[in-house]
C-alpha cells in the first residue's frame, strides 16, 4: 500500500496549495470539505467496509442476495488511521492559515511517512515538527542526540519487552477460557490487560520519540502518567495525548466545545471508538467512556 500513502499525500499536497491560493472563503471551504471527504472515504473503505457489510449481510441474505457478492478481500493498510488523521490535520491547518510557509511535496511526504510514528503514532501536527524538517538537511548526529535517543529507546524497549510482554505471557492463557477463572482470576486478567496495553503502547511511543531524535525530529509525548489521574476527564488528557488533542482541536471545539458539552463528548467518544476499530464492541467502548466522562461532569 505504498502507492496509497503516496497518492493520499499527493492529493492533500495539491489541496493544501489550493487552500493557500484560494481567493474567497467559500472556495476555501469547499476545497477543505472535498479534501477531508476524500481522506475519510479512503479510510472508511479500508477500515469499515467489512463492518458495515457484515452488519447488513444477514438482512440482505434473507431477501435473496448471495452472501459472497457482498464481500471483497479488503486488507487494512498499516498505519492508515494515523496517517489519515495527520493528513486531515494538515489540510485543516492550511485552511486556518496555521501553516503559511510554502511546503514542497517531498517535505510533506516525509512528514506523513516518517517511519517511527507512521504505524502507531504519536499523531503529529506539522507545526510540531516544522523546525526539524526545516533543518533536516543541516542536521548532524551528535553525542547529545544519541544520548537522548538511547534513553528513550532503552526505556521504551524495557516497558514493552520486560513488562508488557511478560504480562501477556501470564494473561494470554487466561483469555482462552475466562468463564472458568472466577472473581480473582477475572480481576487479575482485567488489571493485567490494563497495564499490558499501557506499557505496550507507552513503550512504543517512547521508542518512536527516541528514533525521531536520531533525525533531529522532536515527536510529542503521548502519555503523561494517565493511571495516576484522579478522574475520567484528567485520564483522557494524559492517555494517548496526541489523539486526545486531535479530537479536541478538530472535532470537539468546532462542534461548540463546552457550550453543548454532553452532546459533543458523546460524538467525540463514539468517533474515538470507531477510530480504534470497526465493530459494535468499539462503539460500546466509546459509549462507556462517554458515560464515565459525562457522569463525572454531571456530578
Coordinates of C-alpha atoms in Angstrom, one line a residue:
X1 CA 0.0 0.0 0.0
X2 CA 2.9 2.4 -0.5
X3 CA 1.1 3.8 -3.6
X4 CA -2.0 4.5 -1.4
X5 CA 0.2 6.5 1.0
X6 CA 1.8 8.3 -1.9
X7 CA -1.5 9.1 -3.6
X8 CA -3.1 10.3 -0.4
X9 CA -0.2 12.6 0.4
X10 CA -0.2 14.0 -3.2
X11 CA -4.0 14.7 -3.1
X12 CA -3.6 16.6 0.2
X13 CA -0.5 18.4 -1.1
X14 CA -2.5 19.7 -4.1
X15 CA -5.4 20.6 -1.9
X16 CA -3.1 22.4 0.5
X17 CA -1.8 24.6 -2.3
X18 CA -5.3 25.3 -3.5
X19 CA -6.3 26.3 0.0
X20 CA -3.3 28.6 0.2
X21 CA -4.1 30.3 -3.1
X22 CA -8.0 30.3 -2.9
X23 CA -9.3 33.8 -3.4
X24 CA -12.6 33.5 -1.5
X25 CA -13.7 32.0 1.9
X26 CA -16.4 29.9 0.1
X27 CA -14.0 28.4 -2.3
X28 CA -11.6 27.6 0.5
X29 CA -14.4 25.9 2.5
X30 CA -15.4 23.7 -0.4
X31 CA -11.8 22.7 -1.1
X32 CA -11.4 21.7 2.6
X33 CA -14.7 19.8 2.6
X34 CA -13.6 17.9 -0.5
X35 CA -10.2 17.1 0.8
X36 CA -11.5 15.8 4.2
X37 CA -14.2 13.8 2.4
X38 CA -11.6 12.0 0.2
X39 CA -9.5 11.2 3.2
X40 CA -12.4 9.8 5.2
X41 CA -13.8 7.8 2.2
X42 CA -10.4 6.1 1.8
X43 CA -10.2 5.4 5.5
X44 CA -13.8 4.3 5.6
X45 CA -13.5 1.8 2.7
X46 CA -10.4 0.1 4.0
X47 CA -11.3 0.1 7.7
X48 CA -15.1 0.0 7.9
X49 CA -16.3 -1.8 4.7
X50 CA -16.3 -5.2 6.3
X51 CA -18.0 -4.0 9.5
X52 CA -21.0 -2.4 7.6
X53 CA -21.3 -5.3 5.2
X54 CA -21.3 -7.8 7.9
X55 CA -23.9 -5.8 9.7
X56 CA -26.2 -5.9 6.7
X57 CA -25.3 -9.4 5.4
X58 CA -28.0 -11.3 7.2
X59 CA -30.7 -8.9 6.2
X60 CA -29.7 -8.9 2.5
X61 CA -29.3 -12.6 2.5
X62 CA -32.9 -13.0 3.7
X63 CA -34.2 -11.1 0.6
X64 CA -32.3 -13.2 -1.8
X65 CA -28.8 -11.7 -2.2
X66 CA -25.9 -14.1 -2.5
X67 CA -23.8 -13.6 0.6
X68 CA -20.5 -14.0 -1.3
X69 CA -21.3 -11.0 -3.5
X70 CA -21.2 -8.7 -0.6
X71 CA -17.6 -9.2 0.4
X72 CA -14.4 -8.0 -1.1
X73 CA -11.0 -9.1 0.1
X74 CA -10.1 -5.8 1.7
X75 CA -6.8 -5.7 3.6
X76 CA -6.3 -2.9 6.2
X77 CA -3.2 -0.9 5.2
X78 CA -0.7 -0.5 8.1
X79 CA -1.0 2.9 9.8
X80 CA -3.9 4.2 7.7
X81 CA -5.7 5.6 10.8
X82 CA -2.7 7.5 11.9
X83 CA -1.6 9.0 8.6
X84 CA -5.2 9.8 7.6
X85 CA -5.6 11.9 10.7
X86 CA -2.3 13.6 10.1
X87 CA -3.4 14.5 6.5
X88 CA -6.7 15.8 7.8
X89 CA -4.9 17.9 10.4
X90 CA -2.6 19.2 7.7
X91 CA -5.5 20.3 5.4
X92 CA -7.4 22.0 8.3
X93 CA -4.3 23.8 9.5
X94 CA -3.7 25.0 5.9
X95 CA -7.3 26.2 5.8
X96 CA -6.9 28.1 9.1
X97 CA -3.7 29.7 7.9
X98 CA -1.6 28.0 10.7
X99 CA 0.8 26.7 8.0
X100 CA 1.8 29.7 6.0
X101 CA 5.2 28.7 4.6
X102 CA 5.5 27.0 1.2
X103 CA 5.8 23.2 1.6
X104 CA 7.3 21.0 -1.0
X105 CA 5.8 17.6 -1.8
X106 CA 8.9 15.7 -0.6
X107 CA 8.8 17.5 2.8
X108 CA 5.1 16.7 3.2
X109 CA 5.7 13.1 2.2
X110 CA 8.5 12.9 4.7
X111 CA 6.3 14.3 7.4
X112 CA 3.5 11.8 6.7
X113 CA 5.6 8.7 6.1
X114 CA 8.3 9.3 8.8
X115 CA 8.7 5.6 9.9
X116 CA 8.9 5.9 13.7
X117 CA 5.4 7.3 14.1
X118 CA 3.8 6.0 10.9
X119 CA 2.4 2.7 12.3
X120 CA 1.1 3.7 15.7
X121 CA 1.7 7.4 16.3
X122 CA 2.0 9.7 18.0
X123 CA -0.3 11.7 15.7
X124 CA 1.8 14.6 14.7
X125 CA 0.8 18.1 13.5
X126 CA 3.0 19.8 11.1
X127 CA 3.9 22.8 13.3
X128 CA 5.3 20.3 15.9
X129 CA 8.0 19.1 13.6
X130 CA 8.4 22.0 11.3
X131 CA 11.7 23.1 12.8
X132 CA 13.1 19.6 12.5
X133 CA 12.0 19.3 8.9
X134 CA 13.4 22.8 8.0
X135 CA 16.8 21.9 9.5
X136 CA 16.9 18.3 8.3
X137 CA 19.5 18.8 5.6
X138 CA 21.8 20.5 8.1
X139 CA 21.2 18.1 11.0
X140 CA 24.3 16.3 12.2
X141 CA 24.0 13.4 14.7
X142 CA 26.0 14.3 17.8
X143 CA 26.6 12.7 21.2
X144 CA 23.7 14.6 22.8
X145 CA 21.2 13.4 20.3
X146 CA 22.5 9.8 20.6
X147 CA 22.3 10.0 24.4
X148 CA 18.7 11.3 24.4
X149 CA 17.7 8.7 21.8
X150 CA 19.3 5.9 23.8
X151 CA 17.4 6.8 27.0
X152 CA 14.1 6.8 25.1
X153 CA 14.8 3.6 23.3
X154 CA 16.1 1.6 26.3
X155 CA 13.2 2.8 28.4
X156 CA 10.6 2.0 25.6
X157 CA 12.0 -1.4 24.9
X158 CA 12.1 -2.2 28.7
X159 CA 8.5 -1.3 29.1
X160 CA 7.4 -3.2 26.0
X161 CA 9.6 -6.4 26.3
X162 CA 10.2 -6.8 30.0
X163 CA 6.8 -5.6 31.4
X164 CA 4.1 -5.7 28.7
X165 CA 5.2 -8.9 27.1
X166 CA 5.7 -10.6 30.5
X167 CA 2.1 -9.6 31.5
X168 CA 0.9 -11.0 28.2
X169 CA 2.7 -14.3 28.8
X170 CA 0.8 -14.5 32.1
X171 CA -2.6 -13.4 30.8
X172 CA -2.8 -15.0 27.4
X173 CA -3.7 -18.5 28.7
X174 CA -6.4 -17.0 30.9
X175 CA -8.2 -15.5 27.8
X176 CA -8.8 -19.0 26.4
X177 CA -11.4 -19.9 29.0
X178 CA -12.4 -16.8 31.0
X179 CA -15.6 -18.4 32.2
X180 CA -13.5 -20.8 34.4
X181 CA -11.5 -18.2 36.2
X182 CA -13.7 -17.0 39.0
X183 CA -13.7 -13.5 40.5
X184 CA -10.0 -13.5 41.4
X185 CA -8.9 -14.8 38.1
X186 CA -11.1 -12.3 36.1
X187 CA -9.8 -9.5 38.2
X188 CA -6.2 -10.5 37.5
X189 CA -7.0 -10.7 33.8
X190 CA -8.7 -7.3 33.6
X191 CA -6.0 -5.5 35.6
X192 CA -3.2 -7.4 33.8
X193 CA -4.5 -6.4 30.4
X194 CA -5.0 -2.8 31.6
X195 CA -1.3 -2.5 32.4
X196 CA -0.2 -4.6 29.4
X197 CA -1.8 -2.3 26.9
X198 CA -0.5 0.8 28.7
X199 CA 3.2 -0.4 28.9
X200 CA 3.0 -1.8 25.3
X201 CA 1.7 1.5 23.8
X202 CA 3.7 3.7 26.1
X203 CA 6.9 1.8 25.3
X204 CA 6.3 2.0 21.6
X205 CA 5.7 5.8 21.9
X206 CA 9.0 6.2 23.7
X207 CA 10.8 4.3 21.0
X208 CA 9.2 6.5 18.4
X209 CA 10.4 9.6 20.2
X210 CA 13.9 8.2 20.5
X211 CA 14.1 7.3 16.9
X212 CA 12.9 10.8 16.0
X213 CA 15.8 12.3 18.0
X214 CA 18.3 10.4 15.7
X215 CA 17.0 12.5 12.8
X216 CA 16.6 15.8 14.7
X217 CA 12.8 15.4 14.8
X218 CA 11.1 16.0 18.2
X219 CA 8.0 14.0 18.3
X220 CA 5.5 14.9 21.1
X221 CA 4.9 13.0 24.3
X222 CA 2.0 10.6 24.1
X223 CA 1.4 9.5 27.7
X224 CA 1.5 11.6 30.8
X225 CA 1.1 9.0 33.6
X226 CA -2.7 8.5 32.9
X227 CA -3.2 5.9 35.6
X228 CA -2.1 8.4 38.3
X229 CA -5.0 10.8 37.4
X230 CA -8.0 11.1 39.7
X231 CA -10.9 11.4 37.4
X232 CA -12.0 10.3 33.8
X233 CA -11.5 13.8 32.3
X234 CA -7.9 14.0 33.5
X235 CA -7.3 10.5 32.3
X236 CA -8.2 11.4 28.8
X237 CA -5.9 14.4 28.9
X238 CA -3.0 12.1 29.7
X239 CA -3.7 8.9 27.7
X240 CA -2.8 8.9 24.0
X241 CA -2.3 12.6 24.3
X242 CA -1.8 13.2 20.5
X243 CA -5.2 11.6 19.7
X244 CA -7.0 13.4 22.5
X245 CA -5.6 16.7 21.3
X246 CA -6.5 16.0 17.7
X247 CA -10.1 15.2 18.7
X248 CA -10.3 18.3 20.9
X249 CA -8.9 20.7 18.3
X250 CA -10.6 19.3 15.2
X251 CA -13.9 17.8 16.4
X252 CA -14.8 18.9 19.9
X253 CA -14.0 22.7 19.7
X254 CA -15.5 23.1 16.1
X255 CA -18.8 21.5 17.4
X256 CA -19.0 24.2 20.1
X257 CA -16.9 22.8 22.9
X258 CA -18.3 23.2 26.3
X259 CA -21.5 25.0 25.1
X260 CA -23.1 21.7 24.4
X261 CA -20.8 19.5 26.5
X262 CA -22.8 16.3 26.8
X263 CA -23.7 16.1 23.1
X264 CA -20.2 16.9 22.0
X265 CA -18.4 14.5 24.2
X266 CA -20.9 11.8 23.1
X267 CA -19.9 12.5 19.4
X268 CA -16.2 12.6 20.4
X269 CA -16.1 9.3 22.2
X270 CA -18.2 7.4 19.6
X271 CA -15.8 8.8 17.0
X272 CA -12.9 7.7 19.1
X273 CA -14.3 4.2 19.5
X274 CA -14.8 3.8 15.7
X275 CA -11.3 5.2 15.1
X276 CA -9.9 2.5 17.2
X277 CA -11.6 -0.3 15.3
X278 CA -14.6 -1.3 13.2
X279 CA -17.2 -3.2 15.4
X280 CA -20.0 -2.8 17.8
X281 CA -17.7 -3.5 20.7
X282 CA -15.7 -0.4 19.9
X283 CA -18.9 1.7 19.8
X284 CA -19.9 0.3 23.2
X285 CA -16.4 1.2 24.4
X286 CA -16.9 4.7 23.2
X287 CA -20.3 5.0 24.9
X288 CA -18.9 3.6 28.1
X289 CA -16.2 6.2 28.3
X290 CA -18.7 8.9 27.4
X291 CA -20.8 7.7 30.4
X292 CA -17.7 8.0 32.6
X293 CA -16.7 11.5 31.5
X294 CA -20.3 12.8 31.2
X295 CA -21.3 11.3 34.5
X296 CA -18.3 12.9 36.2
X297 CA -19.2 16.3 34.7
X298 CA -22.8 16.0 35.9
X299 CA -21.9 15.0 39.5

